[in-house]
Coordinates of C-alpha atoms and ligand atoms in Angstrom, one line a residue:
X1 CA 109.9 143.7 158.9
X2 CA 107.8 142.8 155.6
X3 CA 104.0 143.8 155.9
X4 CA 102.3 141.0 155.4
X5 CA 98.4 140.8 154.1
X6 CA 97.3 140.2 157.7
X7 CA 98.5 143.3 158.6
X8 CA 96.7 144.9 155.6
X9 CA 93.6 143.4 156.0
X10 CA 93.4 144.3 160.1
X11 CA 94.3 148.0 159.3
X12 CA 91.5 148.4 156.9
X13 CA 89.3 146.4 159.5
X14 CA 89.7 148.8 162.2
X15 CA 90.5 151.7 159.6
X16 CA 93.2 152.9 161.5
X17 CA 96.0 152.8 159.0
X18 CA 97.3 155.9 157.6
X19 CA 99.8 153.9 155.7
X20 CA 101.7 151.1 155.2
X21 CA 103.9 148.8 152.5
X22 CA 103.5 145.7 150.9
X23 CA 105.5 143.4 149.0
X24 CA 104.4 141.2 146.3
X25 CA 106.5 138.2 145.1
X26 CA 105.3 138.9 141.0
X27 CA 107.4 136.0 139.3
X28 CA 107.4 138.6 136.1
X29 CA 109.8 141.2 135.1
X30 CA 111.5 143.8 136.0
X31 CA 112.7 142.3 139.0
X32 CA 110.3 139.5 140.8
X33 CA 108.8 142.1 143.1
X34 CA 106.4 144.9 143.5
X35 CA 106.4 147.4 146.3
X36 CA 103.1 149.0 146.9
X37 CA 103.0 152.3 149.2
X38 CA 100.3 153.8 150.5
X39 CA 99.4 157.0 152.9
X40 CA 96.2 158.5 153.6
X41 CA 96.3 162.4 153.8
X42 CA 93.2 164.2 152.9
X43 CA 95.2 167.6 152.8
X44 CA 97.9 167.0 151.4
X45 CA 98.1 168.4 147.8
X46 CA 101.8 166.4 146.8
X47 CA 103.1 163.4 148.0
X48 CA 106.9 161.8 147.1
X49 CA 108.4 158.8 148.5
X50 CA 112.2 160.1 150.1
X51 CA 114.6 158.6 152.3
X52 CA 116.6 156.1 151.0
X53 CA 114.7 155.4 148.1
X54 CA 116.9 156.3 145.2
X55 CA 116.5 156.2 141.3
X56 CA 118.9 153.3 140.1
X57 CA 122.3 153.2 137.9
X58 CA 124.6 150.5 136.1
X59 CA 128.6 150.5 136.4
X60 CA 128.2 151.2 132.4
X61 CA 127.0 155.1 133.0
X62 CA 128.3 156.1 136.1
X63 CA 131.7 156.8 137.5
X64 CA 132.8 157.8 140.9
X65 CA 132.5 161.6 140.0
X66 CA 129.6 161.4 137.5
X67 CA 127.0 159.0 139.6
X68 CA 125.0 162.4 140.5
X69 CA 124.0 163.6 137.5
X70 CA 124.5 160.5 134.9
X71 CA 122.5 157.1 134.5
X72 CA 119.4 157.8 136.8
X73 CA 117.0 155.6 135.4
X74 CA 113.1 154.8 137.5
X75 CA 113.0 151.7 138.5
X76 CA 110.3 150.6 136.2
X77 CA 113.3 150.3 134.1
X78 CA 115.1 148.3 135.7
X79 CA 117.7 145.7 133.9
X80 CA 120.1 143.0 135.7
X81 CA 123.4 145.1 136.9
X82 CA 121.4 147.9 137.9
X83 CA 122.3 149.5 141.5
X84 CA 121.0 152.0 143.2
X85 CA 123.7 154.7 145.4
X86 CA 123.0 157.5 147.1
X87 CA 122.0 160.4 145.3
X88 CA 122.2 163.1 148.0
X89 CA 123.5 166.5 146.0
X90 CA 121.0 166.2 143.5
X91 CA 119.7 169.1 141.9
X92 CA 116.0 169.7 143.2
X93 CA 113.0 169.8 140.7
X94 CA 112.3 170.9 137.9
X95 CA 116.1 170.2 137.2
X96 CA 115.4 166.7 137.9
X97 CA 112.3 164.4 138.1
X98 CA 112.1 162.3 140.9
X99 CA 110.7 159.0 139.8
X100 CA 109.1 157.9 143.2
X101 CA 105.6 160.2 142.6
X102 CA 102.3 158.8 144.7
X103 CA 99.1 159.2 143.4
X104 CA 95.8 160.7 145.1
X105 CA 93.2 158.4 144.2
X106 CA 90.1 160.5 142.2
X107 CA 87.6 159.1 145.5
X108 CA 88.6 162.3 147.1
X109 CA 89.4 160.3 150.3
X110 CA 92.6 161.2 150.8
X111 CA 94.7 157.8 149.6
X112 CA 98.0 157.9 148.1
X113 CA 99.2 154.6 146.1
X114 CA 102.3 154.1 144.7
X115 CA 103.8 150.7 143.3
X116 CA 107.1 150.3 141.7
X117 CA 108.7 147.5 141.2
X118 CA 112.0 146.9 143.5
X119 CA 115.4 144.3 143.3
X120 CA 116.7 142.7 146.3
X121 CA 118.3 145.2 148.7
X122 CA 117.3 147.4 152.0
X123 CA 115.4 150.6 151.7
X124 CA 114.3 153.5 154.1
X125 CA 111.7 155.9 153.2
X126 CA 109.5 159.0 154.6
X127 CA 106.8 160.6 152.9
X128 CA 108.0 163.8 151.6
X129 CA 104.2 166.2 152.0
X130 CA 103.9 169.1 149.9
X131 CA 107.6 169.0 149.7
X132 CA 109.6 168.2 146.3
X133 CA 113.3 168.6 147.9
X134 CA 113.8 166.2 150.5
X135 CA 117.4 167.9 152.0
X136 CA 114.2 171.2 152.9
X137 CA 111.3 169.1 154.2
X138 CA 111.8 169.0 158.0
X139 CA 109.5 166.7 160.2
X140 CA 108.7 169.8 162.6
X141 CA 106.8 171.6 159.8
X142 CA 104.9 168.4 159.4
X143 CA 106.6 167.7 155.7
X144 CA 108.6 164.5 156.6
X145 CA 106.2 162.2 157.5
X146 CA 107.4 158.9 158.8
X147 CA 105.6 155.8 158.5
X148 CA 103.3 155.4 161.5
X149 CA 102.6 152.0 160.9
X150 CA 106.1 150.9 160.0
X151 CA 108.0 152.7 163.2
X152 CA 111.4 152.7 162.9
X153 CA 114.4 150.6 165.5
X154 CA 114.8 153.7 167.7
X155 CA 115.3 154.5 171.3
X156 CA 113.6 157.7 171.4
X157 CA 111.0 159.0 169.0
X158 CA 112.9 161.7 166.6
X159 CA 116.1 159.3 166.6
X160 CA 115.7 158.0 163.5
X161 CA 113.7 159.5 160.7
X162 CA 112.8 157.0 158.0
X163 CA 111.4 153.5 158.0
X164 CA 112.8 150.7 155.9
X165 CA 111.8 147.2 154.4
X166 CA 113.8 144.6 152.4
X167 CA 113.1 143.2 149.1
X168 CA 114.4 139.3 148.8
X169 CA 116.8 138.8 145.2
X170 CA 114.7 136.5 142.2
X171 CA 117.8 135.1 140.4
X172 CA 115.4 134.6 137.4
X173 CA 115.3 138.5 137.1
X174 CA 117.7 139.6 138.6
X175 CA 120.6 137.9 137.6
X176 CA 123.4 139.7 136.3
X177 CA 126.6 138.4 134.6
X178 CA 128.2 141.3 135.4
X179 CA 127.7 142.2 139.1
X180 CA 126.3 140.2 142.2
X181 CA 123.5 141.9 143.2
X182 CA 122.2 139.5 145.7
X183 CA 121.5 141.1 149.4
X184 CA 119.8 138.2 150.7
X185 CA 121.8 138.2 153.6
X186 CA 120.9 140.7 155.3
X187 CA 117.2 139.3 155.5
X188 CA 115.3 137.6 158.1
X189 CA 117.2 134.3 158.7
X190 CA 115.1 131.6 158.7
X191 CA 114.1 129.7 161.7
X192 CA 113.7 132.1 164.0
X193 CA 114.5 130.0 167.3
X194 CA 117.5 128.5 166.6
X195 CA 118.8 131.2 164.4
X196 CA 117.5 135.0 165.5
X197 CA 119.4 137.0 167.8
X198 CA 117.5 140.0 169.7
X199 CA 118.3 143.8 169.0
X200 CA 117.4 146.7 171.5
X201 CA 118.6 149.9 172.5
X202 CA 119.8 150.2 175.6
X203 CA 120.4 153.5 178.3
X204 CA 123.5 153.7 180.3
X205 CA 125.2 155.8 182.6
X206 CA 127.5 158.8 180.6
X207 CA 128.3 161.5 183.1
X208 CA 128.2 165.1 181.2
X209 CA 125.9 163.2 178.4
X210 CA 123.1 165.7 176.9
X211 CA 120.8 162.7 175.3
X212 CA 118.5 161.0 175.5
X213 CA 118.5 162.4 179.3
X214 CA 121.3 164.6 181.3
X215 CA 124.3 162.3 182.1
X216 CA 122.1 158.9 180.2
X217 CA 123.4 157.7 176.7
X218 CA 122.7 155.1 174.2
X219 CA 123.3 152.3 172.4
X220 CA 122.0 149.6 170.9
X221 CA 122.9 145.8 170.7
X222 CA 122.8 142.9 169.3
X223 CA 122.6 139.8 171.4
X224 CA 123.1 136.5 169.1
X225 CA 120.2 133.5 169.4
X226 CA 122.0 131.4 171.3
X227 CA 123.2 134.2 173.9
X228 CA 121.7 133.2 177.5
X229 CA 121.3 129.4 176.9
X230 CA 124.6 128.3 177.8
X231 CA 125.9 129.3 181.4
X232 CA 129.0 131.0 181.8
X233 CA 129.6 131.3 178.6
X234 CA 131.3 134.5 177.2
X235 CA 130.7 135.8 174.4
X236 CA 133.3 137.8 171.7
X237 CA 132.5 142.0 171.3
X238 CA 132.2 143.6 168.3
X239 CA 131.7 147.4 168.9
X240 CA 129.8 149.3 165.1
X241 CA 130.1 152.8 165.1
X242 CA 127.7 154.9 162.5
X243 CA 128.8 157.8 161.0
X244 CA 128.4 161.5 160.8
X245 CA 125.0 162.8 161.1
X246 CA 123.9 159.4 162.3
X247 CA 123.2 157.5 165.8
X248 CA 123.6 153.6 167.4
X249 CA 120.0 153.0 166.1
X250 CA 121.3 153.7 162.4
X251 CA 123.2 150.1 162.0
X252 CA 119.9 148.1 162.9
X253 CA 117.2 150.7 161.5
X254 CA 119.1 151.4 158.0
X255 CA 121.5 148.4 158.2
X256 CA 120.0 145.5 159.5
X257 CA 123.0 144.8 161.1
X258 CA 120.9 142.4 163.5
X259 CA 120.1 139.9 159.7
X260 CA 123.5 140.2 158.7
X261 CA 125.0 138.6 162.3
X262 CA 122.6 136.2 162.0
X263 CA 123.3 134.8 158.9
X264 CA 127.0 135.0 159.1
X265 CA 126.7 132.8 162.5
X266 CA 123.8 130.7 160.7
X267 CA 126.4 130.0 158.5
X268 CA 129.3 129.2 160.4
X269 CA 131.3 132.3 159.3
X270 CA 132.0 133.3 162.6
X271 CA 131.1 132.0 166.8
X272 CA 127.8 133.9 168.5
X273 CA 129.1 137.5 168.7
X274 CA 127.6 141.0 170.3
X275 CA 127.3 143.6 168.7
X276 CA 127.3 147.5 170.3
X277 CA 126.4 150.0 168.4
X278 CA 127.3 153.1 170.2
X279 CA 126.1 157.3 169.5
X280 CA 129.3 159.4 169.1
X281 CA 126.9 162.4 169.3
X282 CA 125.7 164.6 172.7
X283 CA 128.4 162.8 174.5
X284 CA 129.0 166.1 176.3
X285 CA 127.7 169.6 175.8
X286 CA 131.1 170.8 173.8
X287 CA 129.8 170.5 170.3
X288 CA 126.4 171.6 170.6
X289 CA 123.0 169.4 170.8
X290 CA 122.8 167.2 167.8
X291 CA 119.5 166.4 166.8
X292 CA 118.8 163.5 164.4
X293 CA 117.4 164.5 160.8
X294 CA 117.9 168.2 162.0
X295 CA 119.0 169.0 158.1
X296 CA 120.0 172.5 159.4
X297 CA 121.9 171.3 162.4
X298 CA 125.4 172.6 162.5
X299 CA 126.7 170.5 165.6
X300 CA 130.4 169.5 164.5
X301 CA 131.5 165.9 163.9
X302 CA 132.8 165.2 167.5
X303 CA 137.1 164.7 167.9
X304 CA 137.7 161.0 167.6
X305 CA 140.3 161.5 170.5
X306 CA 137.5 163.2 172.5
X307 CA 135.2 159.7 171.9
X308 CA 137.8 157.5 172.4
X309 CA 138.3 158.7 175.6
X310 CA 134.5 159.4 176.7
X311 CA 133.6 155.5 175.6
X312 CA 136.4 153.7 177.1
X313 CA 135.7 155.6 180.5
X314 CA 132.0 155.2 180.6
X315 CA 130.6 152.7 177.8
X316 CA 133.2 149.9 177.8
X317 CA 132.9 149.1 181.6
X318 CA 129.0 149.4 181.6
X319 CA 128.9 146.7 178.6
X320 CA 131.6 144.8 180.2
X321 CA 129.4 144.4 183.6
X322 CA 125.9 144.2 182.2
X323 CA 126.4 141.5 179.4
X324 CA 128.6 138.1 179.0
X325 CA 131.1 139.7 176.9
X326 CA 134.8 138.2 176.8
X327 CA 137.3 141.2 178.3
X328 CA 140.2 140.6 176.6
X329 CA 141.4 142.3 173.0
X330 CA 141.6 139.0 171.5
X331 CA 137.9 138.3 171.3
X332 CA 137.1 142.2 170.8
X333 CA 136.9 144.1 167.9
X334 CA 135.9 147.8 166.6
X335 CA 134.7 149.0 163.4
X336 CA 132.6 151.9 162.1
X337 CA 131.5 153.4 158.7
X338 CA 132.7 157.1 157.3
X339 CA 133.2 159.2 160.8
X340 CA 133.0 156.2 162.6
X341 CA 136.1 154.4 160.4
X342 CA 138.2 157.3 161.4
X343 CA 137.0 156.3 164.8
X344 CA 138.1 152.8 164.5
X345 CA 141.2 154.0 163.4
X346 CA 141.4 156.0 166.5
X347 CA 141.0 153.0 168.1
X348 CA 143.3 151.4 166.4
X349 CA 146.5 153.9 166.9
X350 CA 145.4 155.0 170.4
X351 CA 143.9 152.3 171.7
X352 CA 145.6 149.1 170.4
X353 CA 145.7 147.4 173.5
X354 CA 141.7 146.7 173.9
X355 CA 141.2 145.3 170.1
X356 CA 142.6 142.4 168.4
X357 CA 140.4 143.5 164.9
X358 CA 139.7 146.4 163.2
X359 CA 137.3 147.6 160.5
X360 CA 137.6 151.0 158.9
X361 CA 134.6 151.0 156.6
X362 CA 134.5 153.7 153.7
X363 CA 137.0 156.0 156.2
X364 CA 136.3 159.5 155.7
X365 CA 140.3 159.8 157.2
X366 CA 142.2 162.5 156.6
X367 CA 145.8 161.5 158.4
X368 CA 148.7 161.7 159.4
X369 CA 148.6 158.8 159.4
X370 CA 151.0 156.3 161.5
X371 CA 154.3 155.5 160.1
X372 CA 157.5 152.3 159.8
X373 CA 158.5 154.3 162.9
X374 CA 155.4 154.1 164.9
X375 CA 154.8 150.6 164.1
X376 CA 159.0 150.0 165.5
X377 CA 157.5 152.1 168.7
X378 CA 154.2 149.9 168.9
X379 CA 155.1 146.4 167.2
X380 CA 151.2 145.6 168.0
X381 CA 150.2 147.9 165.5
X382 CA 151.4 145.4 162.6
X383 CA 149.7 141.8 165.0
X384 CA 146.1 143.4 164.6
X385 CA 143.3 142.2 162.2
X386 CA 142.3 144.9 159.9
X387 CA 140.1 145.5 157.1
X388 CA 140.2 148.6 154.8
X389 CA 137.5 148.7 152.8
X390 CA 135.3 151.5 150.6
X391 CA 132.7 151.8 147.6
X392 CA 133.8 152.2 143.8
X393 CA 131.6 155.1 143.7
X394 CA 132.5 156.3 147.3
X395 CA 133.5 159.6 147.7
X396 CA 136.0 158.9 150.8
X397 CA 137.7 156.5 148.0
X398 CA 140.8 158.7 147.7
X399 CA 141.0 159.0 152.0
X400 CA 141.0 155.5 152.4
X401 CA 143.5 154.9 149.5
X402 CA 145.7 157.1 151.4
X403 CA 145.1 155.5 155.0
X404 CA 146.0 152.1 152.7
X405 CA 148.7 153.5 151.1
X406 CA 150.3 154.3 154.7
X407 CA 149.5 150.8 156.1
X408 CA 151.5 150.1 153.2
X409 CA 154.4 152.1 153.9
X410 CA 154.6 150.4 157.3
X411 CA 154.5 147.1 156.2
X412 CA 151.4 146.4 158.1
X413 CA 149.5 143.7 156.5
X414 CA 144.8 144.1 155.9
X415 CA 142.3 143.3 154.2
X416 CA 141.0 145.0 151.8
X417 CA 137.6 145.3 150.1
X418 CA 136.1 147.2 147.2
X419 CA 132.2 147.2 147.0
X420 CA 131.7 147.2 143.2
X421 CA 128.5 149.0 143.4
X422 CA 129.3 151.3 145.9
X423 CA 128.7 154.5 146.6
X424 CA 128.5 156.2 150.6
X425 CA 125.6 154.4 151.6
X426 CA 124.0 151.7 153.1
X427 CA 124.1 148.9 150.7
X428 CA 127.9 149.5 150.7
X429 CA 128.1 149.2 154.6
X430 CA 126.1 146.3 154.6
X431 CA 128.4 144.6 152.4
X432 CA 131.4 146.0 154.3
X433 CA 130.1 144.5 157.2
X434 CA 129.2 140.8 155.8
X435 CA 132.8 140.6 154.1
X436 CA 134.6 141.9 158.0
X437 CA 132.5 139.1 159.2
X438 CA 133.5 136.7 156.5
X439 CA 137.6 137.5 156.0
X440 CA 138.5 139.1 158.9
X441 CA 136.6 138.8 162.4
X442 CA 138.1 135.7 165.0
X443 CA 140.4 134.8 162.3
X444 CA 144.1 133.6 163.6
X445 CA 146.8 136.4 164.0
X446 CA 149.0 137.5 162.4
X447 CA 147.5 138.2 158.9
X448 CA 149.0 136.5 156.0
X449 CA 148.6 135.9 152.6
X450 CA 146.3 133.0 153.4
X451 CA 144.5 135.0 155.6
X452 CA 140.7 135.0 154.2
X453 CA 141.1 132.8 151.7
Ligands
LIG1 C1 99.0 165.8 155.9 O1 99.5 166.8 155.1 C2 99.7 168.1 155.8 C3 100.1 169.1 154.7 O2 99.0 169.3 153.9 C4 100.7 167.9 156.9 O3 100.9 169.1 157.6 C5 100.2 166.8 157.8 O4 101.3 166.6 158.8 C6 99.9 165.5 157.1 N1 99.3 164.6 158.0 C7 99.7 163.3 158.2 C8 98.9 162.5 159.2 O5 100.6 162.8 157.6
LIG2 C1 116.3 174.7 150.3 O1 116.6 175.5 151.4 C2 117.6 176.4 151.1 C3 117.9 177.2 152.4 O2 116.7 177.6 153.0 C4 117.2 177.4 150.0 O3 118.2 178.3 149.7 C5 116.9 176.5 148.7 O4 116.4 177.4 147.7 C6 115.9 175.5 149.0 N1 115.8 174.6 147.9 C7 114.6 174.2 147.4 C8 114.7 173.4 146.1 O5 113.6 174.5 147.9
LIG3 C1 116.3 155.9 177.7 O1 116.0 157.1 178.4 C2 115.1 157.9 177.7 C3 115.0 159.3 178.4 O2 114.7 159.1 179.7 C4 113.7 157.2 177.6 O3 112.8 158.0 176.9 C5 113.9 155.9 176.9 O4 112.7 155.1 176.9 C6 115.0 155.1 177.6 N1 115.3 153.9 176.8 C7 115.4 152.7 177.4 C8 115.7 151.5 176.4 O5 115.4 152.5 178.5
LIG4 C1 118.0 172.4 164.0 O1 119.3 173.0 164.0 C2 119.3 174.4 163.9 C3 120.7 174.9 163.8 O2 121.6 174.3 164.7 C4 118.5 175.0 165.1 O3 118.5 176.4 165.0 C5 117.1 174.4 165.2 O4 116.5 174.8 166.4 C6 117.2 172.9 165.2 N1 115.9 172.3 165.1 C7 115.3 171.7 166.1 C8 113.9 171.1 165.8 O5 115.8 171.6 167.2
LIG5 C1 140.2 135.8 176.2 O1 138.9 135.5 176.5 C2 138.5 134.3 176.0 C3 137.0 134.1 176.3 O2 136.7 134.6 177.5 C4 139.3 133.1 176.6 O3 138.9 131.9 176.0 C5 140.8 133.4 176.3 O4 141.6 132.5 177.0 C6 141.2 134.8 176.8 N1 142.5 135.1 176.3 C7 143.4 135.6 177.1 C8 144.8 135.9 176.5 O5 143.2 135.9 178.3
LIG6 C1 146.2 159.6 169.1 O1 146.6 160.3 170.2 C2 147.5 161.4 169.9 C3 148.0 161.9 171.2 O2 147.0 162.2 172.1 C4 146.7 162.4 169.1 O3 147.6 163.5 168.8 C5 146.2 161.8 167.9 O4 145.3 162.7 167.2 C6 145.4 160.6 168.2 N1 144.8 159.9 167.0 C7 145.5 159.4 166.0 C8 144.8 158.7 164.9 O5 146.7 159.5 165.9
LIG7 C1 156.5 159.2 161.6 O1 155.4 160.0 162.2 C2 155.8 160.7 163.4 C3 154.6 161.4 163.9 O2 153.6 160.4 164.3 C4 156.9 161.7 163.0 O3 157.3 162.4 164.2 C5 158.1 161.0 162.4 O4 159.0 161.9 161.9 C6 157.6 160.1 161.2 N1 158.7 159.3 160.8 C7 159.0 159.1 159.5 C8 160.2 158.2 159.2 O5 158.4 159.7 158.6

């Protein structure tokens, strides 16, 4: 949600905001916009802005193996082209000079600015508080700080650890020759009536489940705007997996997976669809309790076998009889990002029979993978949708060559997408998601080479 000045001006009214964000449309350069930050802490001697707020880099200085330590450059900076990708494994301070530094102001009353400008595209951030490396700054110790003001989509409190805004595209700044930039669709789409689904998260019954309550999981979901206006009506299933270290709320919080269905229905890409974003952690008690942003955590990435199993005995029927979803693999479809692509492709080898489409989004897979004969065992493996796709800078690159490569081998037929600005992160996912919507979700089976076009 973008703060608007109303907000501003009633939180300075009652002086009860501790912090909040604003964006400024600027019509001047670097981008368009301005992001202003602020926090009040009268204690705090240090304040950075971390989360997904990276410095930014162009395809010019930066390769897949290089993106970490070459072509950082501070927003300020900022030219057409420029991307930013996530920058988690760099070296702390005073190796390297974060660029997102607030500023106490010299009235000793505890307020911390910061204003940057910002191009189009969705950021999450947490105050880091007397803290300069964000992978040690825990929330327990009181060094995270998440925006009070700016709560994130969660189900329970300590599910999700940073807040996150969107900044529109200005093609007068921000227009590149060489790379499309432009995230505008994930924002709000506009008319909100006819044109806004409704996103919530959502307890159900998971026997052996350890959170958010014994034998209770979660998920959330994503009910399109025109969903409980016409009786009867059924509607098709997409199920969105996050990936490891992550949880259901990840897709809407860091995603805005909610913007992105909109505008892809807005725009007659595909029918009214749900959306399920399920949690593959605290499923059982086998692996350990996982705690979200719990940086020292060491619960293992589930087996996808073991959450295959656990979601098609417990979630699938509980979505199946609480919502007006269509039950048959024709109109249902499963994809998921990093962990949750080697889920999909779980899905897709062991349960082919309850999908018609499949989307392995920057698969962290490691095989074996199926092969000419599995597909002569299972001819449905080669009548399915399927979309391989992965970042230029993502480090699962080679992994989901390799699952590609095997498709390959077996003749089976996909599409494919390379996010040219992509590293593992969100903006990649996004656009993973909006090009599945686009090429590959509802469209007529088999896949052929006009498939998409
Ligand atoms: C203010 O900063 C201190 C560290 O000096 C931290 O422990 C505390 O949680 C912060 N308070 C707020 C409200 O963010
Ligand atoms: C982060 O924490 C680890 C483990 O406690 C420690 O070894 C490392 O020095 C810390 N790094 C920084 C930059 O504080
Ligand atoms: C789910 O259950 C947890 C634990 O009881 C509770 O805190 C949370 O509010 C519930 N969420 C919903 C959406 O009902
Ligand atoms: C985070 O995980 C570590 C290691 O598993 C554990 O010792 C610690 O208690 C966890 N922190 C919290 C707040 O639960
Ligand atoms: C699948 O469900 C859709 C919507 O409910 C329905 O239109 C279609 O006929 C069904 N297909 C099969 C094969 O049952
Ligand atoms: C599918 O099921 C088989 C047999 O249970 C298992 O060995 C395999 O790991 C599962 N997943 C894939 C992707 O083959
Ligand atoms: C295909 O993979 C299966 C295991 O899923 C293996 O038993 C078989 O030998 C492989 N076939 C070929 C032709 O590589």
């Amino acid at each position: 949600m973008l703060i608007s000045t109303a907000l501003v001006l009633l939180g300075l009214a009652i002086s009860r905001v501790s912090a909040f964000v604003t964006i400024h449309k600027t019509c001047k350069g670097p981008t368009g916009y301005e992001v202003e930050f602020r926090y009040v802490n009268t204690t705090a001697e240090r304040v950075l802005i971390g989360g997904g707020i990276q410095p930014f880099t162009d395809q010019f200085h930066t390769t897949g193996t290089s993106y970490r330590v070459n072509g950082r450059y501070n927003p300020h900076d900022y030219r057409p082209g420029d991307f930013y990708i996530s920058n988690s494994g760099l070296p702390a301070e005073p190796a390297y000079k974060w660029p997102y530094e607030m500023t106490q102001s010299a009235a000793g009353d505890g307020v911390w600015t910061y204003t940057t400008p910002l191009p189009s595209g969705l950021y999450s951030y947490a105050y880091l508080v007397d803290c300069n490396y964000a992978p040690n700054c825990s929330i327990d110790t009181g060094q995270l700080v998440i925006d009070p003001d700016m709560p994130p989509f969660m189900n329970v409190v300590g599910d999700q650890v940073a807040s996150s805004f969107q900044v529109p595209f200005d093609a007068k700044f921000q227009t590149s020759p060489e790379l499309n930039t432009n995230f505008d669709y994930a924002l709000d789409a506009p008319d909100p009536a006819a044109n806004r689904g409704t996103v919530k998260t959502e307890n159900y019954t998971s026997p052996g489940s350890i959170h958010p309550a014994p034998d209770v999981h979660d998920f959330a979901v994503y009910l399109p705007a025109e969903y409980g206006r016409v009786p009867g009506k059924k509607y098709p299933l997409l199920y969105l997996s996050h990936g490891a270290g992550g949880n259901g709320d990840d897709w809407e919080n860091l995603g805005r997976m909610s913007h992105i269905m909109d505008n892809l229905i807005r725009l007659g890409h595909i029918p009214p669809t749900v959306v399920v974003t399920p949690s593959f952690y605290n499923l059982d008690a086998s692996g350990g309790f996982f705690i979200y942003g719990n940086r020292s955590s060491s619960v293992p990435v589930p087996p996808a076998p073991l959450v295959r199993e656990n979601l098609e005995k417990y979630l699938f029927p509980w979505v199946e009889s609480h919502y007006d979803v269509c039950t048959n693999a024709s109109c249902r479809a499963f994809a998921g990002l990093s962990m949750g692509g080697v889920l999909a492709y779980e899905m897709y080898v062991n349960a082919t029979d309850l999908f018609d489409y499949y989307g392995m989004f920057s698969p962290a897979t490691t095989g074996p993978y199926i092969n000419a004969s599995d597909v002569t065992a299972n001819p449905a493996l080669s009548e399915k949708g399927i979309m391989v796709a992965y970042g230029l800078y993502d480090f699962v690159l080679p992994m989901a060559r390799d699952l590609q490569t095997a498709l390959d081998a077996s003749g089976i037929r996909y599409i494919n997408r390379v996010t040219p600005f992509g590293s593992h992160y969100w903006n990649t996912w996004q656009d993973e998601l909006w090009w599945f919507g686009r090429k590959v979700l509802w469209k007529p089976l088999p896949f052929g080479v006009q498939t998409g076009r």
